[in-house]
mmCIF file of C-alpha atoms and ligand atoms in Angstrom:
data_model
loop_
_atom_site.group_PDB
_atom_site.id
_atom_site.type_symbol
_atom_site.label_atom_id
_atom_site.label_comp_id
_atom_site.label_asym_id
_atom_site.label_seq_id
_atom_site.Cartn_x
_atom_site.Cartn_y
_atom_site.Cartn_z
ATOM 1 C CA MET A 1 19.229 3.374 -0.962
ATOM 2 C CA ALA A 2 17.575 0.354 1.461
ATOM 3 C CA HIS A 3 19.872 -1.966 2.889
ATOM 4 C CA LYS A 4 17.921 -4.822 2.831
ATOM 5 C CA GLN A 5 14.670 -3.914 4.982
ATOM 6 C CA ALA A 6 11.514 -3.397 3.240
ATOM 7 C CA LEU A 7 9.434 -0.162 4.562
ATOM 8 C CA ILE A 8 5.503 -1.088 5.299
ATOM 9 C CA LEU A 9 3.054 1.453 4.788
ATOM 10 C CA LEU A 10 -0.126 0.717 6.840
ATOM 11 C CA GLY A 11 -2.819 2.706 6.718
ATOM 12 C CA ALA A 12 -6.720 3.362 5.987
ATOM 13 C CA PRO A 13 -7.919 2.641 1.963
ATOM 14 C CA GLY A 14 -7.441 6.086 0.759
ATOM 15 C CA ALA A 15 -4.495 6.882 3.690
ATOM 16 C CA GLY A 16 -2.605 7.621 1.115
ATOM 17 C CA LYS A 17 -0.696 4.242 0.401
ATOM 18 C CA GLY A 18 -0.683 3.871 -2.838
ATOM 19 C CA THR A 19 0.749 8.265 -3.727
ATOM 20 C CA GLN A 20 3.727 7.445 -1.135
ATOM 21 C CA ALA A 21 4.971 4.263 -1.955
ATOM 22 C CA LYS A 22 5.184 5.342 -5.270
ATOM 23 C CA ARG A 23 7.091 8.332 -4.466
ATOM 24 C CA ILE A 24 9.501 6.793 -2.334
ATOM 25 C CA ALA A 25 10.061 3.364 -4.669
ATOM 26 C CA LYS A 26 10.797 5.694 -6.926
ATOM 27 C CA ASN A 27 13.364 8.020 -4.900
ATOM 28 C CA PHE A 28 15.412 5.779 -3.441
ATOM 29 C CA GLY A 29 15.659 3.519 -6.054
ATOM 30 C CA VAL A 30 13.397 0.481 -4.872
ATOM 31 C CA PRO A 31 10.739 -1.953 -5.943
ATOM 32 C CA HIS A 32 6.756 -0.740 -5.172
ATOM 33 C CA LEU A 33 4.797 -4.012 -4.329
ATOM 34 C CA SER A 34 1.404 -3.285 -4.179
ATOM 35 C CA THR A 35 -0.655 -6.251 -3.597
ATOM 36 C CA GLY A 36 -3.671 -4.574 -4.772
ATOM 37 C CA ASP A 37 -2.149 -3.842 -7.875
ATOM 38 C CA MET A 38 -1.086 -7.177 -8.825
ATOM 39 C CA PHE A 39 -4.863 -8.846 -8.245
ATOM 40 C CA ARG A 40 -6.010 -5.671 -10.380
ATOM 41 C CA ASP A 41 -3.955 -7.050 -13.151
ATOM 42 C CA ALA A 42 -4.141 -10.558 -11.927
ATOM 43 C CA VAL A 43 -8.419 -9.709 -12.744
ATOM 44 C CA ALA A 44 -7.215 -8.085 -16.316
ATOM 45 C CA ARG A 45 -4.976 -11.088 -17.175
ATOM 46 C CA GLY A 46 -7.325 -13.573 -16.578
ATOM 47 C CA THR A 47 -5.649 -15.866 -14.481
ATOM 48 C CA GLU A 48 -6.584 -18.098 -11.584
ATOM 49 C CA THR A 49 -5.135 -15.553 -8.955
ATOM 50 C CA GLY A 50 -7.440 -13.170 -11.273
ATOM 51 C CA ARG A 51 -10.568 -15.420 -11.059
ATOM 52 C CA LEU A 52 -10.290 -16.161 -7.049
ATOM 53 C CA ALA A 53 -9.150 -12.172 -6.553
ATOM 54 C CA LYS A 54 -12.027 -10.326 -8.369
ATOM 55 C CA PRO A 55 -15.203 -11.721 -6.131
ATOM 56 C CA VAL A 56 -13.805 -10.870 -3.405
ATOM 57 C CA MET A 57 -11.596 -7.383 -4.430
ATOM 58 C CA GLU A 58 -15.769 -6.510 -6.282
ATOM 59 C CA SER A 59 -17.031 -7.230 -2.564
ATOM 60 C CA GLY A 60 -14.832 -4.389 -0.805
ATOM 61 C CA GLY A 61 -13.307 -8.068 1.421
ATOM 62 C CA LEU A 62 -9.893 -9.731 1.511
ATOM 63 C CA VAL A 63 -8.379 -11.676 -0.571
ATOM 64 C CA PRO A 64 -7.742 -15.379 1.136
ATOM 65 C CA ASP A 65 -4.040 -15.170 3.324
ATOM 66 C CA ASP A 66 -2.635 -18.172 0.998
ATOM 67 C CA ILE A 67 -3.592 -16.469 -2.058
ATOM 68 C CA VAL A 68 -1.845 -13.426 -0.973
ATOM 69 C CA MET A 69 0.907 -14.530 0.533
ATOM 70 C CA LYS A 70 1.835 -16.595 -2.708
ATOM 71 C CA ILE A 71 2.032 -14.179 -5.191
ATOM 72 C CA VAL A 72 3.940 -12.406 -2.239
ATOM 73 C CA GLU A 73 6.084 -15.018 -2.339
ATOM 74 C CA GLU A 74 6.516 -14.945 -6.046
ATOM 75 C CA ARG A 75 7.891 -10.981 -6.132
ATOM 76 C CA LEU A 76 9.722 -11.281 -3.074
ATOM 77 C CA ALA A 77 11.926 -13.504 -4.458
ATOM 78 C CA GLN A 78 12.690 -11.586 -7.867
ATOM 79 C CA PRO A 79 16.459 -10.151 -7.814
ATOM 80 C CA ASP A 80 15.149 -6.414 -7.723
ATOM 81 C CA CYS A 81 14.287 -7.137 -4.391
ATOM 82 C CA ALA A 82 17.448 -8.207 -2.807
ATOM 83 C CA ALA A 83 18.130 -4.064 -1.450
ATOM 84 C CA GLY A 84 14.886 -3.372 0.101
ATOM 85 C CA PHE A 85 11.232 -2.445 -0.990
ATOM 86 C CA VAL A 86 8.067 -0.967 -0.396
ATOM 87 C CA LEU A 87 5.316 -2.624 0.530
ATOM 88 C CA ASP A 88 1.426 -1.185 -0.562
ATOM 89 C CA GLY A 89 -1.708 -2.927 0.734
ATOM 90 C CA PHE A 90 0.806 -5.449 3.033
ATOM 91 C CA PRO A 91 0.034 -7.061 5.180
ATOM 92 C CA ARG A 92 -3.212 -6.376 6.391
ATOM 93 C CA THR A 93 -3.711 -9.643 8.395
ATOM 94 C CA LEU A 94 -2.353 -10.616 11.364
ATOM 95 C CA PRO A 95 -1.238 -13.904 9.953
ATOM 96 C CA GLN A 96 0.113 -12.210 6.567
ATOM 97 C CA ALA A 97 2.554 -9.839 8.864
ATOM 98 C CA GLU A 98 3.278 -13.550 11.038
ATOM 99 C CA GLN A 99 4.272 -15.018 7.671
ATOM 100 C CA LEU A 100 6.521 -11.616 6.542
ATOM 101 C CA ASP A 101 8.445 -11.729 9.571
ATOM 102 C CA ARG A 102 9.149 -15.386 9.143
ATOM 103 C CA MET A 103 10.160 -14.501 5.064
ATOM 104 C CA PHE A 104 12.169 -11.870 6.136
ATOM 105 C CA GLU A 105 14.217 -13.465 8.161
ATOM 106 C CA ARG A 106 14.479 -16.286 5.914
ATOM 107 C CA GLY A 107 16.194 -13.989 3.502
ATOM 108 C CA GLY A 108 18.429 -12.080 5.965
ATOM 109 C CA PHE A 109 16.347 -8.966 6.077
ATOM 110 C CA LEU A 110 17.601 -6.450 8.935
ATOM 111 C CA LYS A 111 13.321 -6.160 11.142
ATOM 112 C CA PRO A 112 10.953 -3.551 8.270
ATOM 113 C CA ALA A 113 10.677 0.431 8.862
ATOM 114 C CA VAL A 114 6.859 0.593 9.505
ATOM 115 C CA VAL A 115 5.139 3.926 8.539
ATOM 116 C CA ASP A 116 0.811 4.126 9.735
ATOM 117 C CA ILE A 117 -0.363 7.105 7.396
ATOM 118 C CA GLU A 118 -3.276 8.163 10.544
ATOM 119 C CA VAL A 119 -5.971 9.764 8.614
ATOM 120 C CA SER A 120 -9.801 10.560 9.537
ATOM 121 C CA PRO A 121 -12.915 8.558 8.773
ATOM 122 C CA GLU A 122 -14.047 12.249 6.146
ATOM 123 C CA THR A 123 -10.793 12.220 4.639
ATOM 124 C CA LEU A 124 -11.254 8.673 3.558
ATOM 125 C CA VAL A 125 -14.545 8.778 1.934
ATOM 126 C CA ARG A 126 -13.430 11.996 0.263
ATOM 127 C CA ARG A 127 -10.013 10.298 -0.877
ATOM 128 C CA LEU A 128 -11.766 7.507 -2.245
ATOM 129 C CA SER A 129 -14.993 8.815 -4.098
ATOM 130 C CA GLY A 130 -12.813 11.482 -6.276
ATOM 131 C CA ARG A 131 -9.932 9.178 -6.708
ATOM 132 C CA TRP A 132 -9.092 8.890 -10.216
ATOM 133 C CA THR A 133 -6.095 6.845 -11.415
ATOM 134 C CA CYS A 134 -3.907 7.155 -15.013
ATOM 135 C CA SER A 135 -4.774 3.854 -17.226
ATOM 136 C CA THR A 136 -1.225 3.887 -18.552
ATOM 137 C CA GLY A 137 1.168 5.287 -15.751
ATOM 138 C CA GLY A 138 -1.199 4.946 -12.627
ATOM 139 C CA GLU A 139 -0.701 7.825 -10.958
ATOM 140 C CA ILE A 140 -3.477 9.044 -8.785
ATOM 141 C CA TYR A 141 -5.425 11.977 -8.739
ATOM 142 C CA ASN A 142 -8.325 13.900 -6.661
ATOM 143 C CA VAL A 143 -11.546 15.825 -8.368
ATOM 144 C CA TYR A 144 -11.211 17.296 -5.241
ATOM 145 C CA ASP A 145 -7.693 18.065 -3.825
ATOM 146 C CA ALA A 146 -5.283 17.258 -6.387
ATOM 147 C CA PRO A 147 -7.115 17.608 -9.961
ATOM 148 C CA PRO A 148 -5.523 16.862 -12.880
ATOM 149 C CA LYS A 149 -4.542 20.158 -15.363
ATOM 150 C CA VAL A 150 -7.258 18.569 -17.701
ATOM 151 C CA ALA A 151 -10.322 16.365 -16.241
ATOM 152 C CA GLY A 152 -10.117 12.858 -17.716
ATOM 153 C CA ILE A 153 -6.173 13.334 -18.845
ATOM 154 C CA CYS A 154 -2.867 11.928 -17.002
ATOM 155 C CA ASP A 155 -0.542 15.668 -16.285
ATOM 156 C CA ALA A 156 2.164 13.059 -16.493
ATOM 157 C CA ASP A 157 1.979 10.743 -19.401
ATOM 158 C CA GLY A 158 -1.231 12.038 -21.400
ATOM 159 C CA GLY A 159 -3.096 8.606 -20.594
ATOM 160 C CA ALA A 160 -7.207 8.527 -19.948
ATOM 161 C CA LEU A 161 -7.721 8.678 -15.906
ATOM 162 C CA VAL A 162 -10.353 5.514 -14.877
ATOM 163 C CA GLN A 163 -12.104 5.768 -11.402
ATOM 164 C CA ARG A 164 -11.644 2.003 -9.822
ATOM 165 C CA SER A 165 -14.104 -0.136 -9.567
ATOM 166 C CA ASP A 166 -13.963 -0.799 -5.869
ATOM 167 C CA ASP A 167 -14.707 2.992 -4.828
ATOM 168 C CA ARG A 168 -18.170 2.718 -5.288
ATOM 169 C CA PRO A 169 -19.767 4.482 -2.132
ATOM 170 C CA GLU A 170 -21.569 0.544 -1.122
ATOM 171 C CA VAL A 171 -17.286 -1.239 -2.128
ATOM 172 C CA VAL A 172 -16.042 1.713 0.039
ATOM 173 C CA LYS A 173 -17.733 1.240 3.164
ATOM 174 C CA ALA A 174 -17.486 -3.207 3.288
ATOM 175 C CA ARG A 175 -13.369 -2.017 2.894
ATOM 176 C CA LEU A 176 -13.313 0.442 5.987
ATOM 177 C CA GLU A 177 -15.369 -2.781 7.834
ATOM 178 C CA ALA A 178 -12.206 -4.839 6.548
ATOM 179 C CA TYR A 179 -9.688 -2.254 7.207
ATOM 180 C CA GLU A 180 -10.743 -1.617 10.835
ATOM 181 C CA ARG A 181 -11.695 -5.382 11.511
ATOM 182 C CA GLN A 182 -8.425 -7.340 9.858
ATOM 183 C CA THR A 183 -5.850 -4.137 9.586
ATOM 184 C CA ARG A 184 -4.946 -2.014 12.076
ATOM 185 C CA PRO A 185 -5.104 -4.818 15.004
ATOM 186 C CA LEU A 186 -1.490 -5.353 12.764
ATOM 187 C CA ALA A 187 -0.264 -0.545 13.906
ATOM 188 C CA GLU A 188 -0.330 -2.753 17.828
ATOM 189 C CA TYR A 189 1.281 -6.290 16.617
ATOM 190 C CA TYR A 190 4.214 -3.927 15.024
ATOM 191 C CA ARG A 191 4.143 -0.944 18.047
ATOM 192 C CA ARG A 192 5.031 -4.358 20.671
ATOM 193 C CA GLN A 193 7.819 -4.332 19.131
ATOM 194 C CA GLY A 194 8.879 -1.343 18.531
ATOM 195 C CA LEU A 195 8.423 -0.658 14.370
ATOM 196 C CA LEU A 196 5.687 1.381 14.516
ATOM 197 C CA ASN A 197 5.982 5.033 13.273
ATOM 198 C CA VAL A 198 2.524 7.291 12.829
ATOM 199 C CA VAL A 199 2.859 10.181 10.174
ATOM 200 C CA LYS A 200 -0.460 12.377 9.774
ATOM 201 C CA GLY A 201 -1.471 11.610 6.638
ATOM 202 C CA GLU A 202 -4.580 14.837 6.464
ATOM 203 C CA GLY A 203 -1.764 17.703 4.890
ATOM 204 C CA GLY A 204 -0.772 17.470 1.156
ATOM 205 C CA ALA A 205 1.500 14.856 -0.378
ATOM 206 C CA ASP A 206 4.530 16.952 -0.287
ATOM 207 C CA ASP A 207 4.488 16.737 4.299
ATOM 208 C CA VAL A 208 3.633 13.413 4.546
ATOM 209 C CA SER A 209 6.358 12.451 2.615
ATOM 210 C CA ARG A 210 9.074 14.277 3.806
ATOM 211 C CA SER A 211 8.090 12.963 7.331
ATOM 212 C CA ILE A 212 8.255 9.348 5.224
ATOM 213 C CA GLY A 213 11.550 10.506 3.968
ATOM 214 C CA ARG A 214 12.889 11.381 7.795
ATOM 215 C CA ILE A 215 11.844 7.973 9.386
ATOM 216 C CA LEU A 216 13.855 6.346 6.554
ATOM 217 C CA GLU A 217 16.441 8.348 6.758
ATOM 218 C CA HIS A 218 16.949 7.668 10.464
ATOM 219 C CA ALA A 219 16.859 4.091 9.934
ATOM 220 C CA GLY A 220 20.117 4.560 7.682
ATOM 221 C CA TRP A 221 18.053 4.330 3.707
ATOM 222 C CA ARG A 222 20.561 6.858 1.817
ATOM 223 C CA ASP A 223 20.400 9.192 -1.107
ATOM 224 C CA GLY A 224 15.984 9.902 -0.792
ATOM 225 C CA HIS A 225 15.208 13.282 -2.105
ATOM 226 C CA LEU A 226 11.503 13.286 -0.699
HETATM 227 P P1 AMP B 301 -5.807 -1.590 -2.152
HETATM 228 O O1 AMP B 301 -5.685 -1.611 -3.625
HETATM 229 O O2 AMP B 301 -4.558 -1.663 -1.822
HETATM 230 O O3 AMP B 301 -7.094 -1.081 -2.124
HETATM 231 O O4 AMP B 301 -6.087 -3.460 -2.799
HETATM 232 C C1 AMP B 301 -7.094 -3.998 -3.452
HETATM 233 C C2 AMP B 301 -8.404 -5.048 -3.226
HETATM 234 O O5 AMP B 301 -7.295 -6.068 -3.571
HETATM 235 C C3 AMP B 301 -8.709 -5.234 -1.652
HETATM 236 O O6 AMP B 301 -9.707 -4.589 -0.682
HETATM 237 C C4 AMP B 301 -8.425 -6.909 -0.916
HETATM 238 O O7 AMP B 301 -9.837 -6.952 -1.461
HETATM 239 C C5 AMP B 301 -7.532 -6.905 -2.354
HETATM 240 N N1 AMP B 301 -5.906 -7.451 -1.173
HETATM 241 C C6 AMP B 301 -5.267 -6.163 -1.666
HETATM 242 N N2 AMP B 301 -4.002 -6.476 -0.930
HETATM 243 C C7 AMP B 301 -4.512 -7.222 0.100
HETATM 244 C C8 AMP B 301 -3.914 -8.261 1.312
HETATM 245 N N3 AMP B 301 -2.669 -7.574 2.058
HETATM 246 N N4 AMP B 301 -4.759 -9.274 1.267
HETATM 247 C C9 AMP B 301 -6.022 -9.204 1.420
HETATM 248 N N5 AMP B 301 -6.353 -8.731 -0.028
HETATM 249 C C10 AMP B 301 -6.399 -7.777 -0.384
#
């Protein structure tokens, strides 16, 4: 269990943040907060936020900070976030990180645990182009490295597997550029505060989970079985 502390997962698109965030959230009994999932949901439901986010996501850019902060603040105000949570894909810019710091202070949270998952550019492209996601449960597969038992079908719940529209090669390039320019500087931001942990993301998902689990145990998170 976490103790009024968030885990922030940093890393490029395709580094494995979503896969790891799901495992950690399940094992430590805290919510998994993915701003990408929140925006995809808003687009699917046709809300005002979805209408604003859709063209930006399709071009591989970043949704403006004020829209991102609004959706995050609403989510963090829910009671299930009171003890801690795992952030996946947020913060992605320095202003988001600074506003998040203020939210932690206001809420009486400890400084976050921060893990940067490092992966080579070649691996990122392979991960993104091979990624298929369960349309019902959100389970993530990779046709090259972690294929489902039956092509196109989720092992866990039999749901249909779908490819994200922003995993197309031309959009992937823009997403990786946005990461380099706007998100990579966050590693330095957290390093300066002595909060940054770097794990190698090239190995299997189990190895990466164990590395993150050790960091969380060191930070005082309990009852995880990673
Ligand atoms: P993800 O699923 O994390 O790769 O996010 C998918 C897309 O949603 C990104 O390419 C951005 O367009 C948008 N998005 C998600 N999280 C953020 C964020 N924290 N700041 C800005 N845009 C975001």
